[in-house]
Amino acid sequence: MPAVVPAFLQRFGKHPRLAASVLATFLAAGALWLAIHVSSPPPPVVHPAAGLKLDRQLESYLAGLISEVERNPSDPNRRKSLGLAYAANGLWSEARETFLGLETMIPQQPLAPMYAAVALQELTDEAGAWREFVQVTARFPTFAPGWYRVGEAALRRGDPTNAEQAFQRLIALAPLEWRGPAGLGELRLHQGRFAEAQSLLEKAVHIDYSAKSAHYLLGQVYRNLGRTNEARFALDLGSAENRLPMPDDWAEEAPSHLRLLPDQLAQADELAQRGQPEQAVQLLRRALVFHGEQPALLNQLAVACNRAGKPEEALDYVNRALKADPASVASHVTRALVHARRGQFEAGRLDAEEALRLAPCLTQAHLALAELWLGQDNDRKAVSALETALHCDPKNAEIHVELGDILWHNLGEKGSAMDHYQTALSIHPALARAWTRLGQLQWEVGDGAAARRTLQQLILVAPAGSERSELEATLRSP
């Protein structure tokens, strides 16, 4: 049987060498197509380690993700979600294995090997993680998050040469990312090159004023330069904790996979503090299906419902919490606040007093009493409750601001209010709300020059905050 020759090669029949060359090219192209479109079998699906006892909610959630991967073994997105779920819930060995398998499926994606290295770091293999971070940047030299990881790891290893190279690369690749100048600024701080550190860290906070670690480092620089007032502001704005890594295309998804109860409680509290109590309610209701009548969960759900304007639902949850744990101080405080919202002031007072019987100097219980008295228009008793709270927590600047507000707006005692705002700022120099109240009161008493100076201080603290706009509006009024 004669060999089959592709039709488009037949016209080269009188030129056998050219025909052979074209045929070879055709075969190579076919091999490449096969390599791309007929891939090797996907890696095995990673399951939790045998014998590992998991939280019920987490176990159920992981089982669903694993089932999705098993039904779609060649889908890298589902594997990515499984890897992130393992990582978000502290299952770092399973996370690493998943990310390594994912790397074989999408070798052109730098996040898979980077997250595998992060997992190794979390497993306390710092040296191995360092090597893998360096390999990521060698394979993907324009991948900015990889250079961030190298720079941070080099700083912790005491390797100034590699730290400097990494942060310089990060600055070049991501000029709007504050962690580049902040990392290099931290290195200069450690080297005692304070003027350079100042310039770099001021650039970092200019890029992102909410970068707490950059403010904290800048405060240390100012202190070394003898600029004590600026150091106080910067240190108060900053924090040495919570050095959040540079964002990447996968990082935003990770929190959605949190399923351990303590993490969900913290996540719900953060949502409520950010003015999203309804989202907190939804998150905690989902957890309730698996965690039954746990008092901490029921209490947190009551707090979220109360903040979301659902006091009746909140009362049901906190009553269940107290039935499960009648001596829960936190639940008594929560129920006092729920009663305050419902206008049941006597019931609320009894709960606040029970909390104080169990914990005599509990600041939150005194604050709940103050809210109950305010609800009854008894400003003097509210002031007394807040003063007692201050006795229990003398460094709480927020209580001074609350006292100032009542004394000024409710009782007309402007001098005492001014004292409380100034005391709050002596405790917490970066408390924007206190600067705003102080400036507004100064303007009201006719001291426009002082109010304008206060505005300048507020601009240093919160240049883009709503507090600045509020005070500027006051200073434009007659």
mmCIF file of C-alpha atoms in Angstrom, residues 90-474:
data_model
loop_
_atom_site.group_PDB
_atom_site.id
_atom_site.type_symbol
_atom_site.label_atom_id
_atom_site.label_comp_id
_atom_site.label_asym_id
_atom_site.label_seq_id
_atom_site.Cartn_x
_atom_site.Cartn_y
_atom_site.Cartn_z
ATOM 1 C CA GLY A 90 -3.618 25.909 58.351
ATOM 2 C CA LEU A 91 -3.288 22.584 56.494
ATOM 3 C CA TRP A 92 0.075 23.566 55.050
ATOM 4 C CA SER A 93 1.359 20.122 54.035
ATOM 5 C CA GLU A 94 -1.791 19.497 51.985
ATOM 6 C CA ALA A 95 -1.602 23.026 50.613
ATOM 7 C CA ARG A 96 1.992 22.564 49.480
ATOM 8 C CA GLU A 97 1.268 19.253 47.786
ATOM 9 C CA THR A 98 -1.709 20.796 45.984
ATOM 10 C CA PHE A 99 0.277 23.805 44.771
ATOM 11 C CA LEU A 100 3.152 21.597 43.589
ATOM 12 C CA GLY A 101 0.699 19.507 41.591
ATOM 13 C CA LEU A 102 -0.877 22.657 40.221
ATOM 14 C CA GLU A 103 2.535 23.858 39.076
ATOM 15 C CA THR A 104 2.813 20.847 36.771
ATOM 16 C CA MET A 105 -0.557 21.716 35.238
ATOM 17 C CA ILE A 106 0.131 25.443 34.694
ATOM 18 C CA PRO A 107 3.929 25.794 34.530
ATOM 19 C CA GLN A 108 3.562 29.305 33.093
ATOM 20 C CA GLN A 109 1.838 30.552 36.312
ATOM 21 C CA PRO A 110 4.314 31.840 38.960
ATOM 22 C CA LEU A 111 1.781 31.857 41.798
ATOM 23 C CA ALA A 112 1.675 28.060 42.089
ATOM 24 C CA PRO A 113 5.382 27.642 42.942
ATOM 25 C CA MET A 114 5.327 30.806 45.071
ATOM 26 C CA TYR A 115 2.449 29.505 47.186
ATOM 27 C CA ALA A 116 4.195 26.144 47.468
ATOM 28 C CA ALA A 117 7.191 28.011 48.889
ATOM 29 C CA VAL A 118 4.940 29.965 51.270
ATOM 30 C CA ALA A 119 3.581 26.644 52.533
ATOM 31 C CA LEU A 120 7.144 25.443 53.108
ATOM 32 C CA GLN A 121 7.835 28.643 55.046
ATOM 33 C CA GLU A 122 4.767 28.009 57.215
ATOM 34 C CA LEU A 123 6.085 24.500 57.828
ATOM 35 C CA THR A 124 9.179 26.218 59.336
ATOM 36 C CA ASP A 125 11.555 25.249 56.545
ATOM 37 C CA GLU A 126 12.896 28.776 56.099
ATOM 38 C CA ALA A 127 15.964 27.680 54.152
ATOM 39 C CA GLY A 128 13.939 25.601 51.723
ATOM 40 C CA ALA A 129 11.388 28.385 51.270
ATOM 41 C CA TRP A 130 14.203 30.870 50.572
ATOM 42 C CA ARG A 131 15.630 28.641 47.844
ATOM 43 C CA GLU A 132 12.225 28.261 46.213
ATOM 44 C CA PHE A 133 11.443 31.992 46.343
ATOM 45 C CA VAL A 134 14.743 32.657 44.578
ATOM 46 C CA GLN A 135 13.895 30.003 41.975
ATOM 47 C CA VAL A 136 10.535 31.695 41.330
ATOM 48 C CA THR A 137 12.222 35.018 40.541
ATOM 49 C CA ALA A 138 14.798 33.255 38.371
ATOM 50 C CA ARG A 139 12.041 31.652 36.293
ATOM 51 C CA PHE A 140 9.770 34.714 36.333
ATOM 52 C CA PRO A 141 12.013 37.773 36.590
ATOM 53 C CA THR A 142 9.166 40.272 36.062
ATOM 54 C CA PHE A 143 6.918 38.760 38.759
ATOM 55 C CA ALA A 144 6.783 41.481 41.419
ATOM 56 C CA PRO A 145 5.215 39.435 44.295
ATOM 57 C CA GLY A 146 8.079 36.952 43.951
ATOM 58 C CA TRP A 147 10.641 39.734 44.489
ATOM 59 C CA TYR A 148 8.671 40.904 47.529
ATOM 60 C CA ARG A 149 8.928 37.406 49.040
ATOM 61 C CA VAL A 150 12.656 37.259 48.320
ATOM 62 C CA GLY A 151 13.198 40.694 49.888
ATOM 63 C CA GLU A 152 11.234 39.880 53.043
ATOM 64 C CA ALA A 153 12.947 36.519 53.431
ATOM 65 C CA ALA A 154 16.360 38.123 52.915
ATOM 66 C CA LEU A 155 15.640 40.737 55.599
ATOM 67 C CA ARG A 156 14.720 38.007 58.077
ATOM 68 C CA ARG A 157 17.854 36.028 57.134
ATOM 69 C CA GLY A 158 20.098 39.046 57.701
ATOM 70 C CA ASP A 159 21.110 39.094 54.027
ATOM 71 C CA PRO A 160 21.344 42.800 53.081
ATOM 72 C CA THR A 161 22.744 42.213 49.591
ATOM 73 C CA ASN A 162 19.848 40.078 48.391
ATOM 74 C CA ALA A 163 17.304 42.184 50.293
ATOM 75 C CA GLU A 164 18.510 45.348 48.551
ATOM 76 C CA GLN A 165 18.493 43.707 45.121
ATOM 77 C CA ALA A 166 14.973 42.317 45.658
ATOM 78 C CA PHE A 167 13.433 45.560 46.887
ATOM 79 C CA GLN A 168 15.102 47.557 44.122
ATOM 80 C CA ARG A 169 13.577 45.154 41.602
ATOM 81 C CA LEU A 170 10.202 45.444 43.320
ATOM 82 C CA ILE A 171 10.355 49.246 43.124
ATOM 83 C CA ALA A 172 11.197 49.055 39.411
ATOM 84 C CA LEU A 173 8.486 46.504 38.606
ATOM 85 C CA ALA A 174 5.709 47.907 40.832
ATOM 86 C CA PRO A 175 6.302 51.627 41.424
ATOM 87 C CA LEU A 176 2.849 52.034 43.039
ATOM 88 C CA GLU A 177 3.447 49.262 45.586
ATOM 89 C CA TRP A 178 4.456 50.708 48.977
ATOM 90 C CA ARG A 179 6.237 47.553 50.130
ATOM 91 C CA GLY A 180 9.178 48.219 47.795
ATOM 92 C CA PRO A 181 10.326 51.518 49.336
ATOM 93 C CA ALA A 182 9.207 50.320 52.789
ATOM 94 C CA GLY A 183 11.369 47.193 52.532
ATOM 95 C CA LEU A 184 14.383 49.138 51.336
ATOM 96 C CA GLY A 185 13.690 51.751 54.010
ATOM 97 C CA GLU A 186 13.670 49.065 56.698
ATOM 98 C CA LEU A 187 17.012 47.812 55.417
ATOM 99 C CA ARG A 188 18.456 51.353 55.572
ATOM 100 C CA LEU A 189 17.087 51.722 59.119
ATOM 101 C CA HIS A 190 18.909 48.546 60.182
ATOM 102 C CA GLN A 191 22.067 49.863 58.524
ATOM 103 C CA GLY A 192 21.844 53.170 60.412
ATOM 104 C CA ARG A 193 21.379 55.175 57.214
ATOM 105 C CA PHE A 194 18.520 57.181 58.678
ATOM 106 C CA ALA A 195 18.246 59.987 56.111
ATOM 107 C CA GLU A 196 17.853 57.462 53.277
ATOM 108 C CA ALA A 197 15.432 55.405 55.378
ATOM 109 C CA GLN A 198 13.335 58.517 56.038
ATOM 110 C CA SER A 199 13.047 59.364 52.344
ATOM 111 C CA LEU A 200 12.077 55.811 51.397
ATOM 112 C CA LEU A 201 9.550 55.339 54.199
ATOM 113 C CA GLU A 202 7.943 58.722 53.599
ATOM 114 C CA LYS A 203 7.537 57.631 49.983
ATOM 115 C CA ALA A 204 5.916 54.378 51.158
ATOM 116 C CA VAL A 205 3.296 56.131 53.305
ATOM 117 C CA HIS A 206 2.670 58.633 50.522
ATOM 118 C CA ILE A 207 1.830 55.706 48.221
ATOM 119 C CA ASP A 208 -0.495 54.141 50.823
ATOM 120 C CA TYR A 209 -1.259 56.085 53.979
ATOM 121 C CA SER A 210 -2.902 53.013 55.554
ATOM 122 C CA ALA A 211 0.400 51.064 55.528
ATOM 123 C CA LYS A 212 0.780 50.615 59.282
ATOM 124 C CA SER A 213 4.131 48.858 59.251
ATOM 125 C CA ALA A 214 5.639 51.645 57.124
ATOM 126 C CA HIS A 215 4.388 54.270 59.604
ATOM 127 C CA TYR A 216 5.874 52.278 62.477
ATOM 128 C CA LEU A 217 9.260 52.047 60.771
ATOM 129 C CA LEU A 218 9.110 55.749 59.928
ATOM 130 C CA GLY A 219 8.438 56.488 63.594
ATOM 131 C CA GLN A 220 11.587 54.593 64.524
ATOM 132 C CA VAL A 221 13.550 56.618 61.974
ATOM 133 C CA TYR A 222 12.193 59.923 63.304
ATOM 134 C CA ARG A 223 13.063 58.858 66.836
ATOM 135 C CA ASN A 224 16.638 58.113 65.783
ATOM 136 C CA LEU A 225 16.791 61.533 64.109
ATOM 137 C CA GLY A 226 15.568 63.256 67.274
ATOM 138 C CA ARG A 227 12.243 64.312 65.730
ATOM 139 C CA THR A 228 10.204 63.274 68.745
ATOM 140 C CA ASN A 229 6.833 64.861 67.917
ATOM 141 C CA GLU A 230 6.770 63.349 64.433
ATOM 142 C CA ALA A 231 7.909 60.038 65.897
ATOM 143 C CA ARG A 232 4.916 59.991 68.283
ATOM 144 C CA PHE A 233 2.486 60.508 65.415
ATOM 145 C CA ALA A 234 4.097 57.928 63.160
ATOM 146 C CA LEU A 235 4.409 55.270 65.874
ATOM 147 C CA ASP A 236 0.792 55.838 66.895
ATOM 148 C CA LEU A 237 -0.348 55.522 63.278
ATOM 149 C CA GLY A 238 1.694 52.389 62.789
ATOM 150 C CA SER A 239 2.013 48.869 64.026
ATOM 151 C CA ALA A 240 4.826 46.360 64.190
ATOM 152 C CA GLU A 241 2.245 43.574 63.841
ATOM 153 C CA ASN A 242 0.221 42.279 60.913
ATOM 154 C CA ARG A 243 2.844 42.595 58.189
ATOM 155 C CA LEU A 244 0.440 41.627 55.443
ATOM 156 C CA PRO A 245 2.147 40.258 52.316
ATOM 157 C CA MET A 246 1.955 41.936 48.943
ATOM 158 C CA PRO A 247 -1.392 41.249 47.234
ATOM 159 C CA ASP A 248 -1.505 38.967 44.216
ATOM 160 C CA ASP A 249 -4.151 37.509 41.921
ATOM 161 C CA TRP A 250 -4.978 34.691 44.334
ATOM 162 C CA ALA A 251 -4.736 36.446 47.699
ATOM 163 C CA GLU A 252 -8.173 38.054 47.586
ATOM 164 C CA GLU A 253 -9.850 34.646 47.326
ATOM 165 C CA ALA A 254 -8.146 33.104 50.352
ATOM 166 C CA PRO A 255 -10.298 34.649 53.153
ATOM 167 C CA SER A 256 -13.456 33.253 51.564
ATOM 168 C CA HIS A 257 -12.172 29.762 52.412
ATOM 169 C CA LEU A 258 -11.827 30.324 56.183
ATOM 170 C CA ARG A 259 -13.893 27.706 58.007
ATOM 171 C CA LEU A 260 -12.351 27.348 61.488
ATOM 172 C CA LEU A 261 -14.678 28.903 64.050
ATOM 173 C CA PRO A 262 -12.187 31.317 65.717
ATOM 174 C CA ASP A 263 -11.249 32.677 62.289
ATOM 175 C CA GLN A 264 -14.895 33.135 61.340
ATOM 176 C CA LEU A 265 -15.647 34.946 64.594
ATOM 177 C CA ALA A 266 -12.751 37.328 63.971
ATOM 178 C CA GLN A 267 -13.800 37.777 60.351
ATOM 179 C CA ALA A 268 -17.379 38.585 61.390
ATOM 180 C CA ASP A 269 -16.205 41.118 63.953
ATOM 181 C CA GLU A 270 -14.056 42.826 61.335
ATOM 182 C CA LEU A 271 -16.982 42.972 58.926
ATOM 183 C CA ALA A 272 -19.207 44.523 61.574
ATOM 184 C CA GLN A 273 -16.520 47.050 62.531
ATOM 185 C CA ARG A 274 -16.242 48.036 58.865
ATOM 186 C CA GLY A 275 -19.958 48.775 58.743
ATOM 187 C CA GLN A 276 -20.972 45.488 57.108
ATOM 188 C CA PRO A 277 -22.961 43.775 59.892
ATOM 189 C CA GLU A 278 -25.346 42.041 57.507
ATOM 190 C CA GLN A 279 -22.441 40.182 55.880
ATOM 191 C CA ALA A 280 -21.276 39.214 59.366
ATOM 192 C CA VAL A 281 -24.734 37.836 60.148
ATOM 193 C CA GLN A 282 -24.735 35.716 56.987
ATOM 194 C CA LEU A 283 -21.260 34.346 57.721
ATOM 195 C CA LEU A 284 -22.134 33.375 61.293
ATOM 196 C CA ARG A 285 -25.485 31.823 60.377
ATOM 197 C CA ARG A 286 -23.578 29.521 58.046
ATOM 198 C CA ALA A 287 -21.259 28.531 60.895
ATOM 199 C CA LEU A 288 -24.199 27.921 63.228
ATOM 200 C CA VAL A 289 -25.330 24.962 61.124
ATOM 201 C CA PHE A 290 -22.162 23.094 62.162
ATOM 202 C CA HIS A 291 -21.389 24.524 65.598
ATOM 203 C CA GLY A 292 -24.797 24.239 67.202
ATOM 204 C CA GLU A 293 -25.259 26.045 70.494
ATOM 205 C CA GLN A 294 -21.700 27.218 71.104
ATOM 206 C CA PRO A 295 -22.050 30.282 73.361
ATOM 207 C CA ALA A 296 -19.252 32.278 71.719
ATOM 208 C CA LEU A 297 -20.834 31.873 68.288
ATOM 209 C CA LEU A 298 -24.335 32.663 69.530
ATOM 210 C CA ASN A 299 -23.081 35.768 71.314
ATOM 211 C CA GLN A 300 -21.177 37.001 68.271
ATOM 212 C CA LEU A 301 -24.239 36.392 66.106
ATOM 213 C CA ALA A 302 -26.302 38.428 68.556
ATOM 214 C CA VAL A 303 -23.771 41.271 68.375
ATOM 215 C CA ALA A 304 -23.879 41.225 64.567
ATOM 216 C CA CYS A 305 -27.688 41.168 64.475
ATOM 217 C CA ASN A 306 -27.903 44.057 66.923
ATOM 218 C CA ARG A 307 -25.497 46.099 64.800
ATOM 219 C CA ALA A 308 -27.539 45.213 61.729
ATOM 220 C CA GLY A 309 -30.674 46.640 63.314
ATOM 221 C CA LYS A 310 -32.234 43.271 64.184
ATOM 222 C CA PRO A 311 -32.562 43.428 67.982
ATOM 223 C CA GLU A 312 -35.331 40.816 68.229
ATOM 224 C CA GLU A 313 -33.250 38.216 66.407
ATOM 225 C CA ALA A 314 -30.240 39.313 68.467
ATOM 226 C CA LEU A 315 -32.196 38.741 71.693
ATOM 227 C CA ASP A 316 -33.044 35.179 70.650
ATOM 228 C CA TYR A 317 -29.394 34.334 69.981
ATOM 229 C CA VAL A 318 -28.043 35.914 73.168
ATOM 230 C CA ASN A 319 -30.724 34.204 75.263
ATOM 231 C CA ARG A 320 -29.594 30.884 73.809
ATOM 232 C CA ALA A 321 -25.985 31.804 74.572
ATOM 233 C CA LEU A 322 -26.836 32.530 78.210
ATOM 234 C CA LYS A 323 -28.862 29.341 78.486
ATOM 235 C CA ALA A 324 -25.771 27.414 77.385
ATOM 236 C CA ASP A 325 -23.465 29.445 79.652
ATOM 237 C CA PRO A 326 -25.282 31.511 82.322
ATOM 238 C CA ALA A 327 -21.977 32.918 83.630
ATOM 239 C CA SER A 328 -20.872 34.367 80.285
ATOM 240 C CA VAL A 329 -19.877 37.960 81.016
ATOM 241 C CA ALA A 330 -19.684 38.824 77.312
ATOM 242 C CA SER A 331 -23.238 37.576 76.726
ATOM 243 C CA HIS A 332 -24.605 39.640 79.620
ATOM 244 C CA VAL A 333 -22.988 42.756 78.144
ATOM 245 C CA THR A 334 -24.392 41.896 74.711
ATOM 246 C CA ARG A 335 -27.888 41.407 76.100
ATOM 247 C CA ALA A 336 -27.645 44.732 77.941
ATOM 248 C CA LEU A 337 -26.896 46.451 74.628
ATOM 249 C CA VAL A 338 -29.685 44.567 72.875
ATOM 250 C CA HIS A 339 -32.121 45.677 75.581
ATOM 251 C CA ALA A 340 -30.889 49.265 75.154
ATOM 252 C CA ARG A 341 -31.744 49.137 71.456
ATOM 253 C CA ARG A 342 -35.164 47.672 72.268
ATOM 254 C CA GLY A 343 -35.832 50.377 74.861
ATOM 255 C CA GLN A 344 -35.923 47.816 77.696
ATOM 256 C CA PHE A 345 -33.658 49.860 79.954
ATOM 257 C CA GLU A 346 -34.344 48.183 83.296
ATOM 258 C CA ALA A 347 -33.697 44.718 81.848
ATOM 259 C CA GLY A 348 -30.516 46.055 80.282
ATOM 260 C CA ARG A 349 -29.346 47.559 83.566
ATOM 261 C CA LEU A 350 -29.810 44.206 85.314
ATOM 262 C CA ASP A 351 -27.669 42.472 82.703
ATOM 263 C CA ALA A 352 -24.930 45.123 82.908
ATOM 264 C CA GLU A 353 -24.901 44.867 86.701
ATOM 265 C CA GLU A 354 -24.717 41.071 86.510
ATOM 266 C CA ALA A 355 -21.716 41.403 84.190
ATOM 267 C CA LEU A 356 -20.088 43.741 86.735
ATOM 268 C CA ARG A 357 -20.832 41.310 89.548
ATOM 269 C CA LEU A 358 -18.963 38.646 87.595
ATOM 270 C CA ALA A 359 -16.183 41.026 86.473
ATOM 271 C CA PRO A 360 -16.215 44.178 88.654
ATOM 272 C CA CYS A 361 -13.943 46.338 86.512
ATOM 273 C CA LEU A 362 -15.129 45.306 83.062
ATOM 274 C CA THR A 363 -14.911 48.364 80.808
ATOM 275 C CA GLN A 364 -17.486 47.067 78.314
ATOM 276 C CA ALA A 365 -20.099 46.657 81.060
ATOM 277 C CA HIS A 366 -19.653 50.260 82.192
ATOM 278 C CA LEU A 367 -19.914 51.402 78.574
ATOM 279 C CA ALA A 368 -23.147 49.429 78.232
ATOM 280 C CA LEU A 369 -24.482 51.154 81.356
ATOM 281 C CA ALA A 370 -23.568 54.530 79.844
ATOM 282 C CA GLU A 371 -25.517 53.681 76.690
ATOM 283 C CA LEU A 372 -28.520 52.625 78.779
ATOM 284 C CA TRP A 373 -28.466 55.905 80.712
ATOM 285 C CA LEU A 374 -28.126 57.901 77.498
ATOM 286 C CA GLY A 375 -31.147 56.075 76.119
ATOM 287 C CA GLN A 376 -33.098 57.423 79.096
ATOM 288 C CA ASP A 377 -31.694 60.955 78.659
ATOM 289 C CA ASN A 378 -29.871 60.678 81.972
ATOM 290 C CA ASP A 379 -26.649 62.346 80.888
ATOM 291 C CA ARG A 380 -25.145 62.711 84.367
ATOM 292 C CA LYS A 381 -25.401 59.008 85.102
ATOM 293 C CA ALA A 382 -23.982 58.291 81.631
ATOM 294 C CA VAL A 383 -20.998 60.536 82.427
ATOM 295 C CA SER A 384 -20.560 58.746 85.755
ATOM 296 C CA ALA A 385 -20.566 55.337 84.034
ATOM 297 C CA LEU A 386 -17.980 56.532 81.497
ATOM 298 C CA GLU A 387 -15.773 57.953 84.258
ATOM 299 C CA THR A 388 -15.892 54.576 85.999
ATOM 300 C CA ALA A 389 -14.977 52.917 82.708
ATOM 301 C CA LEU A 390 -11.981 55.259 82.480
ATOM 302 C CA HIS A 391 -10.943 54.242 85.977
ATOM 303 C CA CYS A 392 -10.899 50.643 84.745
ATOM 304 C CA ASP A 393 -9.191 51.512 81.453
ATOM 305 C CA PRO A 394 -7.313 54.823 81.908
ATOM 306 C CA LYS A 395 -5.487 54.633 78.559
ATOM 307 C CA ASN A 396 -8.672 54.324 76.497
ATOM 308 C CA ALA A 397 -8.730 57.474 74.366
ATOM 309 C CA GLU A 398 -12.103 56.603 72.822
ATOM 310 C CA ILE A 399 -13.813 56.916 76.212
ATOM 311 C CA HIS A 400 -12.407 60.425 76.596
ATOM 312 C CA VAL A 401 -13.917 61.339 73.214
ATOM 313 C CA GLU A 402 -17.312 59.923 74.255
ATOM 314 C CA LEU A 403 -17.173 61.895 77.482
ATOM 315 C CA GLY A 404 -16.234 65.039 75.584
ATOM 316 C CA ASP A 405 -19.185 64.618 73.232
ATOM 317 C CA ILE A 406 -21.709 64.266 76.071
ATOM 318 C CA LEU A 407 -20.249 67.128 78.075
ATOM 319 C CA TRP A 408 -20.232 69.424 75.036
ATOM 320 C CA HIS A 409 -23.413 68.545 73.164
ATOM 321 C CA ASN A 410 -25.665 67.360 75.993
ATOM 322 C CA LEU A 411 -24.502 69.361 79.025
ATOM 323 C CA GLY A 412 -22.882 72.423 77.441
ATOM 324 C CA GLU A 413 -19.688 72.019 79.511
ATOM 325 C CA LYS A 414 -17.274 73.061 76.779
ATOM 326 C CA GLY A 415 -14.212 73.502 78.967
ATOM 327 C CA SER A 416 -14.436 69.990 80.386
ATOM 328 C CA ALA A 417 -15.113 68.602 76.907
ATOM 329 C CA MET A 418 -12.001 70.354 75.602
ATOM 330 C CA ASP A 419 -9.938 68.774 78.383
ATOM 331 C CA HIS A 420 -11.178 65.298 77.458
ATOM 332 C CA TYR A 421 -10.397 65.748 73.748
ATOM 333 C CA GLN A 422 -6.882 66.941 74.576
ATOM 334 C CA THR A 423 -6.368 64.062 76.994
ATOM 335 C CA ALA A 424 -7.517 61.626 74.315
ATOM 336 C CA LEU A 425 -4.888 63.048 71.951
ATOM 337 C CA SER A 426 -2.167 62.821 74.565
ATOM 338 C CA ILE A 427 -2.949 59.093 74.813
ATOM 339 C CA HIS A 428 -3.587 58.442 71.122
ATOM 340 C CA PRO A 429 -2.025 61.209 68.959
ATOM 341 C CA ALA A 430 -3.323 59.641 65.742
ATOM 342 C CA LEU A 431 -6.978 59.447 66.796
ATOM 343 C CA ALA A 432 -8.557 61.372 63.927
ATOM 344 C CA ARG A 433 -11.997 61.647 65.553
ATOM 345 C CA ALA A 434 -10.493 63.423 68.562
ATOM 346 C CA TRP A 435 -8.725 65.969 66.334
ATOM 347 C CA THR A 436 -11.990 66.659 64.507
ATOM 348 C CA ARG A 437 -13.967 67.172 67.719
ATOM 349 C CA LEU A 438 -11.252 69.396 69.162
ATOM 350 C CA GLY A 439 -11.138 71.567 66.050
ATOM 351 C CA GLN A 440 -14.932 71.871 65.899
ATOM 352 C CA LEU A 441 -15.108 72.901 69.546
ATOM 353 C CA GLN A 442 -12.275 75.401 69.117
ATOM 354 C CA TRP A 443 -14.168 76.920 66.179
ATOM 355 C CA GLU A 444 -17.394 77.093 68.192
ATOM 356 C CA VAL A 445 -15.745 78.935 71.086
ATOM 357 C CA GLY A 446 -14.273 81.455 68.632
ATOM 358 C CA ASP A 447 -10.652 80.298 68.512
ATOM 359 C CA GLY A 448 -10.324 80.036 64.737
ATOM 360 C CA ALA A 449 -6.518 80.135 64.782
ATOM 361 C CA ALA A 450 -6.373 77.104 67.086
ATOM 362 C CA ALA A 451 -8.969 75.301 64.965
ATOM 363 C CA ARG A 452 -6.886 75.841 61.836
ATOM 364 C CA ARG A 453 -3.769 74.537 63.608
ATOM 365 C CA THR A 454 -5.783 71.490 64.665
ATOM 366 C CA LEU A 455 -6.797 70.960 61.041
ATOM 367 C CA GLN A 456 -3.121 70.917 60.029
ATOM 368 C CA GLN A 457 -2.447 68.234 62.633
ATOM 369 C CA LEU A 458 -5.459 66.267 61.436
ATOM 370 C CA ILE A 459 -4.148 66.388 57.866
ATOM 371 C CA LEU A 460 -0.947 64.736 59.110
ATOM 372 C CA VAL A 461 -2.981 61.983 60.762
ATOM 373 C CA ALA A 462 -5.706 61.354 58.172
ATOM 374 C CA PRO A 463 -5.012 63.260 54.955
ATOM 375 C CA ALA A 464 -7.759 61.518 53.001
ATOM 376 C CA GLY A 465 -10.159 60.646 55.809
ATOM 377 C CA SER A 466 -13.762 61.724 56.295
ATOM 378 C CA GLU A 467 -12.681 63.410 59.541
ATOM 379 C CA ARG A 468 -10.682 65.965 57.566
ATOM 380 C CA SER A 469 -13.653 66.766 55.331
ATOM 381 C CA GLU A 470 -15.881 67.125 58.382
ATOM 382 C CA LEU A 471 -13.558 69.622 60.090
ATOM 383 C CA GLU A 472 -12.949 71.555 56.867
ATOM 384 C CA ALA A 473 -16.718 71.908 56.457
ATOM 385 C CA THR A 474 -16.961 73.284 59.994
#
